[in-house]
mmCIF file of C-alpha atoms in Angstrom:
data_model
loop_
_atom_site.group_PDB
_atom_site.id
_atom_site.type_symbol
_atom_site.label_atom_id
_atom_site.label_comp_id
_atom_site.label_asym_id
_atom_site.label_seq_id
_atom_site.Cartn_x
_atom_site.Cartn_y
_atom_site.Cartn_z
ATOM 1 C CA ALA A 1 98.479 123.175 76.412
ATOM 2 C CA GLN A 2 101.158 121.565 74.290
ATOM 3 C CA SER A 3 101.335 121.619 70.494
ATOM 4 C CA VAL A 4 103.444 120.065 67.759
ATOM 5 C CA THR A 5 104.404 121.498 64.368
ATOM 6 C CA GLN A 6 105.637 119.447 61.451
ATOM 7 C CA LEU A 7 106.384 121.967 58.743
ATOM 8 C CA ASP A 8 106.886 119.506 55.894
ATOM 9 C CA SER A 9 103.787 117.617 54.794
ATOM 10 C CA GLN A 10 105.656 115.672 52.090
ATOM 11 C CA VAL A 11 109.343 114.878 51.667
ATOM 12 C CA PRO A 12 110.598 113.047 48.545
ATOM 13 C CA VAL A 13 114.113 111.633 48.843
ATOM 14 C CA PHE A 14 116.248 109.505 46.566
ATOM 15 C CA GLU A 15 117.140 106.037 47.772
ATOM 16 C CA GLU A 16 120.340 105.968 49.878
ATOM 17 C CA ALA A 17 120.244 109.758 50.372
ATOM 18 C CA PRO A 18 120.022 111.327 53.857
ATOM 19 C CA VAL A 19 116.777 112.758 55.191
ATOM 20 C CA GLU A 20 115.655 115.039 58.007
ATOM 21 C CA LEU A 21 112.032 115.363 59.089
ATOM 22 C CA ARG A 22 111.444 118.435 61.189
ATOM 23 C CA CYS A 23 109.430 118.668 64.391
ATOM 24 C CA ASN A 24 108.989 121.611 66.728
ATOM 25 C CA TYR A 25 106.895 121.654 69.883
ATOM 26 C CA SER A 26 105.601 124.130 72.388
ATOM 27 C CA SER A 27 104.852 123.486 76.035
ATOM 28 C CA SER A 28 105.060 125.386 79.296
ATOM 29 C CA VAL A 29 106.235 122.285 81.173
ATOM 30 C CA SER A 30 108.686 119.461 80.602
ATOM 31 C CA VAL A 31 107.702 117.061 77.848
ATOM 32 C CA TYR A 32 108.265 113.573 76.563
ATOM 33 C CA LEU A 33 108.771 113.365 72.791
ATOM 34 C CA PHE A 34 107.952 110.578 70.375
ATOM 35 C CA TRP A 35 108.168 109.704 66.709
ATOM 36 C CA TYR A 36 105.564 107.284 65.400
ATOM 37 C CA VAL A 37 105.566 105.707 61.920
ATOM 38 C CA GLN A 38 102.535 104.646 59.901
ATOM 39 C CA TYR A 39 103.119 102.275 57.003
ATOM 40 C CA PRO A 40 100.429 102.167 54.293
ATOM 41 C CA ASN A 41 97.072 100.860 55.529
ATOM 42 C CA GLN A 42 98.373 100.192 59.019
ATOM 43 C CA GLY A 43 98.117 101.714 62.470
ATOM 44 C CA LEU A 44 100.841 103.798 64.062
ATOM 45 C CA GLN A 45 103.813 102.215 65.780
ATOM 46 C CA LEU A 46 106.484 103.749 67.961
ATOM 47 C CA LEU A 47 109.764 104.516 66.185
ATOM 48 C CA LEU A 48 111.698 106.170 69.020
ATOM 49 C CA LYS A 49 111.203 108.332 72.083
ATOM 50 C CA TYR A 50 112.980 110.863 74.256
ATOM 51 C CA LEU A 51 112.211 110.707 77.974
ATOM 52 C CA SER A 52 115.330 112.070 79.677
ATOM 53 C CA GLY A 53 119.111 111.745 79.689
ATOM 54 C CA SER A 54 121.003 111.635 76.401
ATOM 55 C CA THR A 55 119.459 114.032 73.912
ATOM 56 C CA LEU A 56 120.236 111.736 70.975
ATOM 57 C CA VAL A 57 117.975 108.703 70.695
ATOM 58 C CA LYS A 58 118.115 105.961 68.088
ATOM 59 C CA SER A 59 115.810 103.347 66.588
ATOM 60 C CA ILE A 60 116.706 99.822 65.556
ATOM 61 C CA ASN A 61 116.313 100.598 61.842
ATOM 62 C CA GLY A 62 118.807 103.461 61.589
ATOM 63 C CA PHE A 63 116.706 106.511 62.448
ATOM 64 C CA GLU A 64 117.798 108.934 65.131
ATOM 65 C CA ALA A 65 116.359 112.080 66.678
ATOM 66 C CA GLU A 66 117.905 114.789 68.782
ATOM 67 C CA PHE A 67 116.106 116.694 71.516
ATOM 68 C CA ASN A 68 117.036 120.359 71.463
ATOM 69 C CA LYS A 69 115.450 122.158 74.394
ATOM 70 C CA SER A 70 116.623 125.648 73.450
ATOM 71 C CA GLN A 71 115.119 125.319 69.967
ATOM 72 C CA THR A 72 112.164 123.211 71.161
ATOM 73 C CA SER A 73 112.852 120.732 68.387
ATOM 74 C CA PHE A 74 112.991 116.972 67.945
ATOM 75 C CA HIS A 75 114.039 116.422 64.327
ATOM 76 C CA LEU A 76 114.228 112.911 62.889
ATOM 77 C CA ARG A 77 117.173 111.929 60.697
ATOM 78 C CA LYS A 78 118.475 108.967 58.767
ATOM 79 C CA PRO A 79 121.810 109.003 56.917
ATOM 80 C CA SER A 80 120.730 106.647 54.119
ATOM 81 C CA VAL A 81 117.075 105.860 53.390
ATOM 82 C CA GLN A 82 115.669 102.676 51.886
ATOM 83 C CA ILE A 83 112.533 102.012 49.847
ATOM 84 C CA SER A 84 111.058 100.320 52.915
ATOM 85 C CA ASP A 85 111.179 103.643 54.811
ATOM 86 C CA THR A 86 108.292 104.950 52.710
ATOM 87 C CA ALA A 87 105.654 105.837 55.289
ATOM 88 C CA GLU A 88 104.052 108.706 57.159
ATOM 89 C CA TYR A 89 105.902 109.933 60.217
ATOM 90 C CA PHE A 90 104.235 111.632 63.161
ATOM 91 C CA CYS A 91 105.918 113.600 65.899
ATOM 92 C CA ALA A 92 104.082 113.591 69.233
ATOM 93 C CA VAL A 93 104.461 115.185 72.651
ATOM 94 C CA SER A 94 103.210 114.204 76.082
ATOM 95 C CA VAL A 95 103.533 116.419 79.107
ATOM 96 C CA ALA A 96 105.468 115.181 82.114
ATOM 97 C CA VAL A 97 102.902 115.734 84.866
ATOM 98 C CA SER A 98 100.696 113.184 86.549
ATOM 99 C CA ASN A 99 97.424 115.049 86.986
ATOM 100 C CA PHE A 100 94.335 113.381 85.599
ATOM 101 C CA GLY A 101 93.957 114.053 81.918
ATOM 102 C CA ASN A 102 97.405 115.463 81.275
ATOM 103 C CA GLU A 103 98.895 112.294 79.867
ATOM 104 C CA LYS A 104 97.409 112.901 76.436
ATOM 105 C CA LEU A 105 99.518 112.480 73.356
ATOM 106 C CA THR A 106 99.378 115.457 71.018
ATOM 107 C CA PHE A 107 100.330 114.680 67.441
ATOM 108 C CA GLY A 108 101.697 116.776 64.635
ATOM 109 C CA THR A 109 100.035 116.723 61.229
ATOM 110 C CA GLY A 110 102.495 114.170 59.852
ATOM 111 C CA THR A 111 105.170 114.065 57.146
ATOM 112 C CA ARG A 112 104.798 111.687 54.226
ATOM 113 C CA LEU A 113 108.239 110.344 53.297
ATOM 114 C CA THR A 114 108.514 109.023 49.754
ATOM 115 C CA ILE A 115 111.670 107.239 48.643
ATOM 116 C CA ILE A 116 112.527 107.590 44.960
ATOM 117 C CA PRO A 117 114.417 104.631 43.450
ATOM 118 C CA ASN B 1 99.247 88.465 71.974
ATOM 119 C CA ALA B 2 96.666 90.346 69.878
ATOM 120 C CA GLY B 3 97.443 93.863 71.180
ATOM 121 C CA VAL B 4 94.725 96.334 70.155
ATOM 122 C CA THR B 5 91.921 94.970 67.987
ATOM 123 C CA GLN B 6 89.472 97.197 66.138
ATOM 124 C CA THR B 7 86.335 96.113 64.323
ATOM 125 C CA PRO B 8 85.125 96.618 61.685
ATOM 126 C CA LYS B 9 87.973 97.546 59.341
ATOM 127 C CA PHE B 10 85.666 99.258 56.855
ATOM 128 C CA GLN B 11 82.152 100.658 57.171
ATOM 129 C CA VAL B 12 79.800 102.687 55.013
ATOM 130 C CA LEU B 13 76.934 104.471 56.756
ATOM 131 C CA LYS B 14 74.082 106.588 55.556
ATOM 132 C CA THR B 15 73.624 110.023 57.082
ATOM 133 C CA GLY B 16 71.661 109.731 60.310
ATOM 134 C CA GLN B 17 72.497 106.108 61.015
ATOM 135 C CA SER B 18 74.176 105.105 64.244
ATOM 136 C CA MET B 19 76.888 102.566 64.834
ATOM 137 C CA THR B 20 79.521 101.420 67.307
ATOM 138 C CA LEU B 21 83.198 101.002 66.555
ATOM 139 C CA GLN B 22 84.676 98.301 68.730
ATOM 140 C CA CYS B 23 88.084 98.380 70.399
ATOM 141 C CA ALA B 24 89.611 95.735 72.639
ATOM 142 C CA GLN B 25 93.074 95.370 74.156
ATOM 143 C CA ASP B 26 94.641 92.449 75.981
ATOM 144 C CA MET B 27 97.594 94.220 77.599
ATOM 145 C CA ASN B 28 95.808 95.300 80.789
ATOM 146 C CA HIS B 29 96.388 98.962 79.941
ATOM 147 C CA GLU B 30 94.599 101.557 82.024
ATOM 148 C CA TYR B 31 94.600 104.247 79.369
ATOM 149 C CA MET B 32 92.611 103.955 76.137
ATOM 150 C CA SER B 33 91.794 106.577 73.563
ATOM 151 C CA TRP B 34 90.102 107.194 70.228
ATOM 152 C CA TYR B 35 91.577 109.338 67.474
ATOM 153 C CA ARG B 36 90.393 110.321 64.065
ATOM 154 C CA GLN B 37 92.846 110.806 61.216
ATOM 155 C CA ASP B 38 92.045 113.224 58.426
ATOM 156 C CA PRO B 39 94.327 114.328 55.558
ATOM 157 C CA GLY B 40 96.537 117.240 56.572
ATOM 158 C CA MET B 41 95.261 117.246 60.150
ATOM 159 C CA GLY B 42 97.167 114.413 61.750
ATOM 160 C CA LEU B 43 95.490 112.544 64.598
ATOM 161 C CA ARG B 44 92.961 114.337 66.754
ATOM 162 C CA LEU B 45 91.813 112.988 70.088
ATOM 163 C CA ILE B 46 88.080 112.274 70.330
ATOM 164 C CA HIS B 47 87.636 110.694 73.785
ATOM 165 C CA TYR B 48 89.839 108.936 76.252
ATOM 166 C CA SER B 49 89.588 106.814 79.379
ATOM 167 C CA VAL B 50 91.984 106.366 82.290
ATOM 168 C CA GLY B 51 90.257 103.265 83.633
ATOM 169 C CA ALA B 52 86.971 101.396 83.837
ATOM 170 C CA GLY B 53 84.132 103.817 84.512
ATOM 171 C CA ILE B 54 86.218 106.941 83.801
ATOM 172 C CA THR B 55 86.074 108.769 80.489
ATOM 173 C CA ASP B 56 86.666 112.311 79.309
ATOM 174 C CA GLN B 57 86.458 114.392 76.169
ATOM 175 C CA GLY B 58 89.332 115.096 73.869
ATOM 176 C CA GLU B 59 89.774 117.709 71.184
ATOM 177 C CA VAL B 60 86.859 116.744 68.886
ATOM 178 C CA PRO B 61 84.164 114.949 70.940
ATOM 179 C CA ASN B 62 80.974 116.248 69.298
ATOM 180 C CA GLY B 63 78.848 113.521 67.741
ATOM 181 C CA TYR B 64 80.577 110.683 69.590
ATOM 182 C CA ASN B 65 79.926 108.835 72.836
ATOM 183 C CA VAL B 66 82.093 106.406 74.763
ATOM 184 C CA SER B 67 81.853 104.210 77.818
ATOM 185 C CA ARG B 68 84.334 101.958 79.592
ATOM 186 C CA SER B 69 82.720 99.162 81.535
ATOM 187 C CA THR B 70 85.800 96.898 81.500
ATOM 188 C CA THR B 71 89.549 97.437 81.306
ATOM 189 C CA GLU B 72 89.684 95.609 77.974
ATOM 190 C CA ASP B 73 86.969 97.326 75.919
ATOM 191 C CA PHE B 74 86.427 100.918 74.831
ATOM 192 C CA PRO B 75 83.693 101.250 72.190
ATOM 193 C CA LEU B 76 83.061 104.457 70.267
ATOM 194 C CA ARG B 77 79.469 105.255 69.341
ATOM 195 C CA LEU B 78 78.357 107.509 66.534
ATOM 196 C CA LEU B 79 74.905 108.700 67.484
ATOM 197 C CA SER B 80 73.714 110.119 64.146
ATOM 198 C CA ALA B 81 76.343 109.862 61.446
ATOM 199 C CA ALA B 82 77.199 112.918 59.346
ATOM 200 C CA PRO B 83 79.408 113.210 56.240
ATOM 201 C CA SER B 84 81.886 115.236 58.348
ATOM 202 C CA GLN B 85 82.551 112.057 60.320
ATOM 203 C CA THR B 86 84.015 110.344 57.279
ATOM 204 C CA SER B 87 87.503 109.527 58.507
ATOM 205 C CA VAL B 88 89.874 106.815 59.640
ATOM 206 C CA TYR B 89 89.449 106.015 63.317
ATOM 207 C CA PHE B 90 92.201 104.629 65.517
ATOM 208 C CA CYS B 91 91.982 103.204 68.983
ATOM 209 C CA ALA B 92 95.084 103.243 71.179
ATOM 210 C CA SER B 93 96.024 101.938 74.605
ATOM 211 C CA SER B 94 98.905 102.471 77.004
ATOM 212 C CA TYR B 95 99.852 102.396 80.635
ATOM 213 C CA PHE B 96 98.697 105.550 82.383
ATOM 214 C CA ARG B 97 101.978 107.389 82.386
ATOM 215 C CA ALA B 98 103.113 110.129 80.047
ATOM 216 C CA ASN B 99 106.363 108.416 79.155
ATOM 217 C CA THR B 100 104.943 105.123 77.916
ATOM 218 C CA GLU B 101 104.385 103.824 74.409
ATOM 219 C CA ALA B 102 100.898 103.953 72.894
ATOM 220 C CA PHE B 103 99.791 100.857 70.983
ATOM 221 C CA PHE B 104 97.433 101.427 68.077
ATOM 222 C CA GLY B 105 94.865 99.281 66.374
ATOM 223 C CA GLN B 106 94.775 98.854 62.586
ATOM 224 C CA GLY B 107 92.084 101.465 62.160
ATOM 225 C CA THR B 108 88.502 101.639 60.918
ATOM 226 C CA ARG B 109 87.846 103.450 57.654
ATOM 227 C CA LEU B 110 84.384 105.003 57.905
ATOM 228 C CA THR B 111 82.520 106.611 55.042
ATOM 229 C CA VAL B 112 79.262 108.467 55.654
ATOM 230 C CA VAL B 113 77.183 109.081 52.538
#
């Protein structure tokens, strides 16, 4: 079974500073990797995903994540954060097989990003 | 396009009461699931369905029942509420492939007293 570890439960960052949110996964088979964002009092929404190909994937609002197979990591980065980036960020993994029941998303415990003005 | 709609948004139950959390999607997704979100524990899968008439248990199924009579609807039933079921519940839907995006509802905040 797959699992996801987000080591940092809270990350405070000053406005316009860079940030990295860490995510490590474990799986015995190939995986798809996702970052979801949850703004206050809302549901989760997809931020970006890695399926195959280029290991660096980007979102429309300046976030990027790099898939590192040797380190089993998928860290999320942004070079300059804004107040509007305040949210909780969840890393998730889905295994790349098609048997019944294996397409379940497994989430990490989340990282709360707080931007300090 | 409404996406995934959950009702109610808030609910307070007394211990032992039963209730149904409603979830509906209008995207013709095969796959639907229920998660609960608790502080420090992320999202944990309760039950899921890969199509009408097909459901299975997730990580934390005890105390919950589901059924899927249509593609659109996937209600979650609490049989006899307990304080340990106080949580925020999210319904999600997606196409039945591992590489597709999951769409989430706005959540139901449930308190059991």
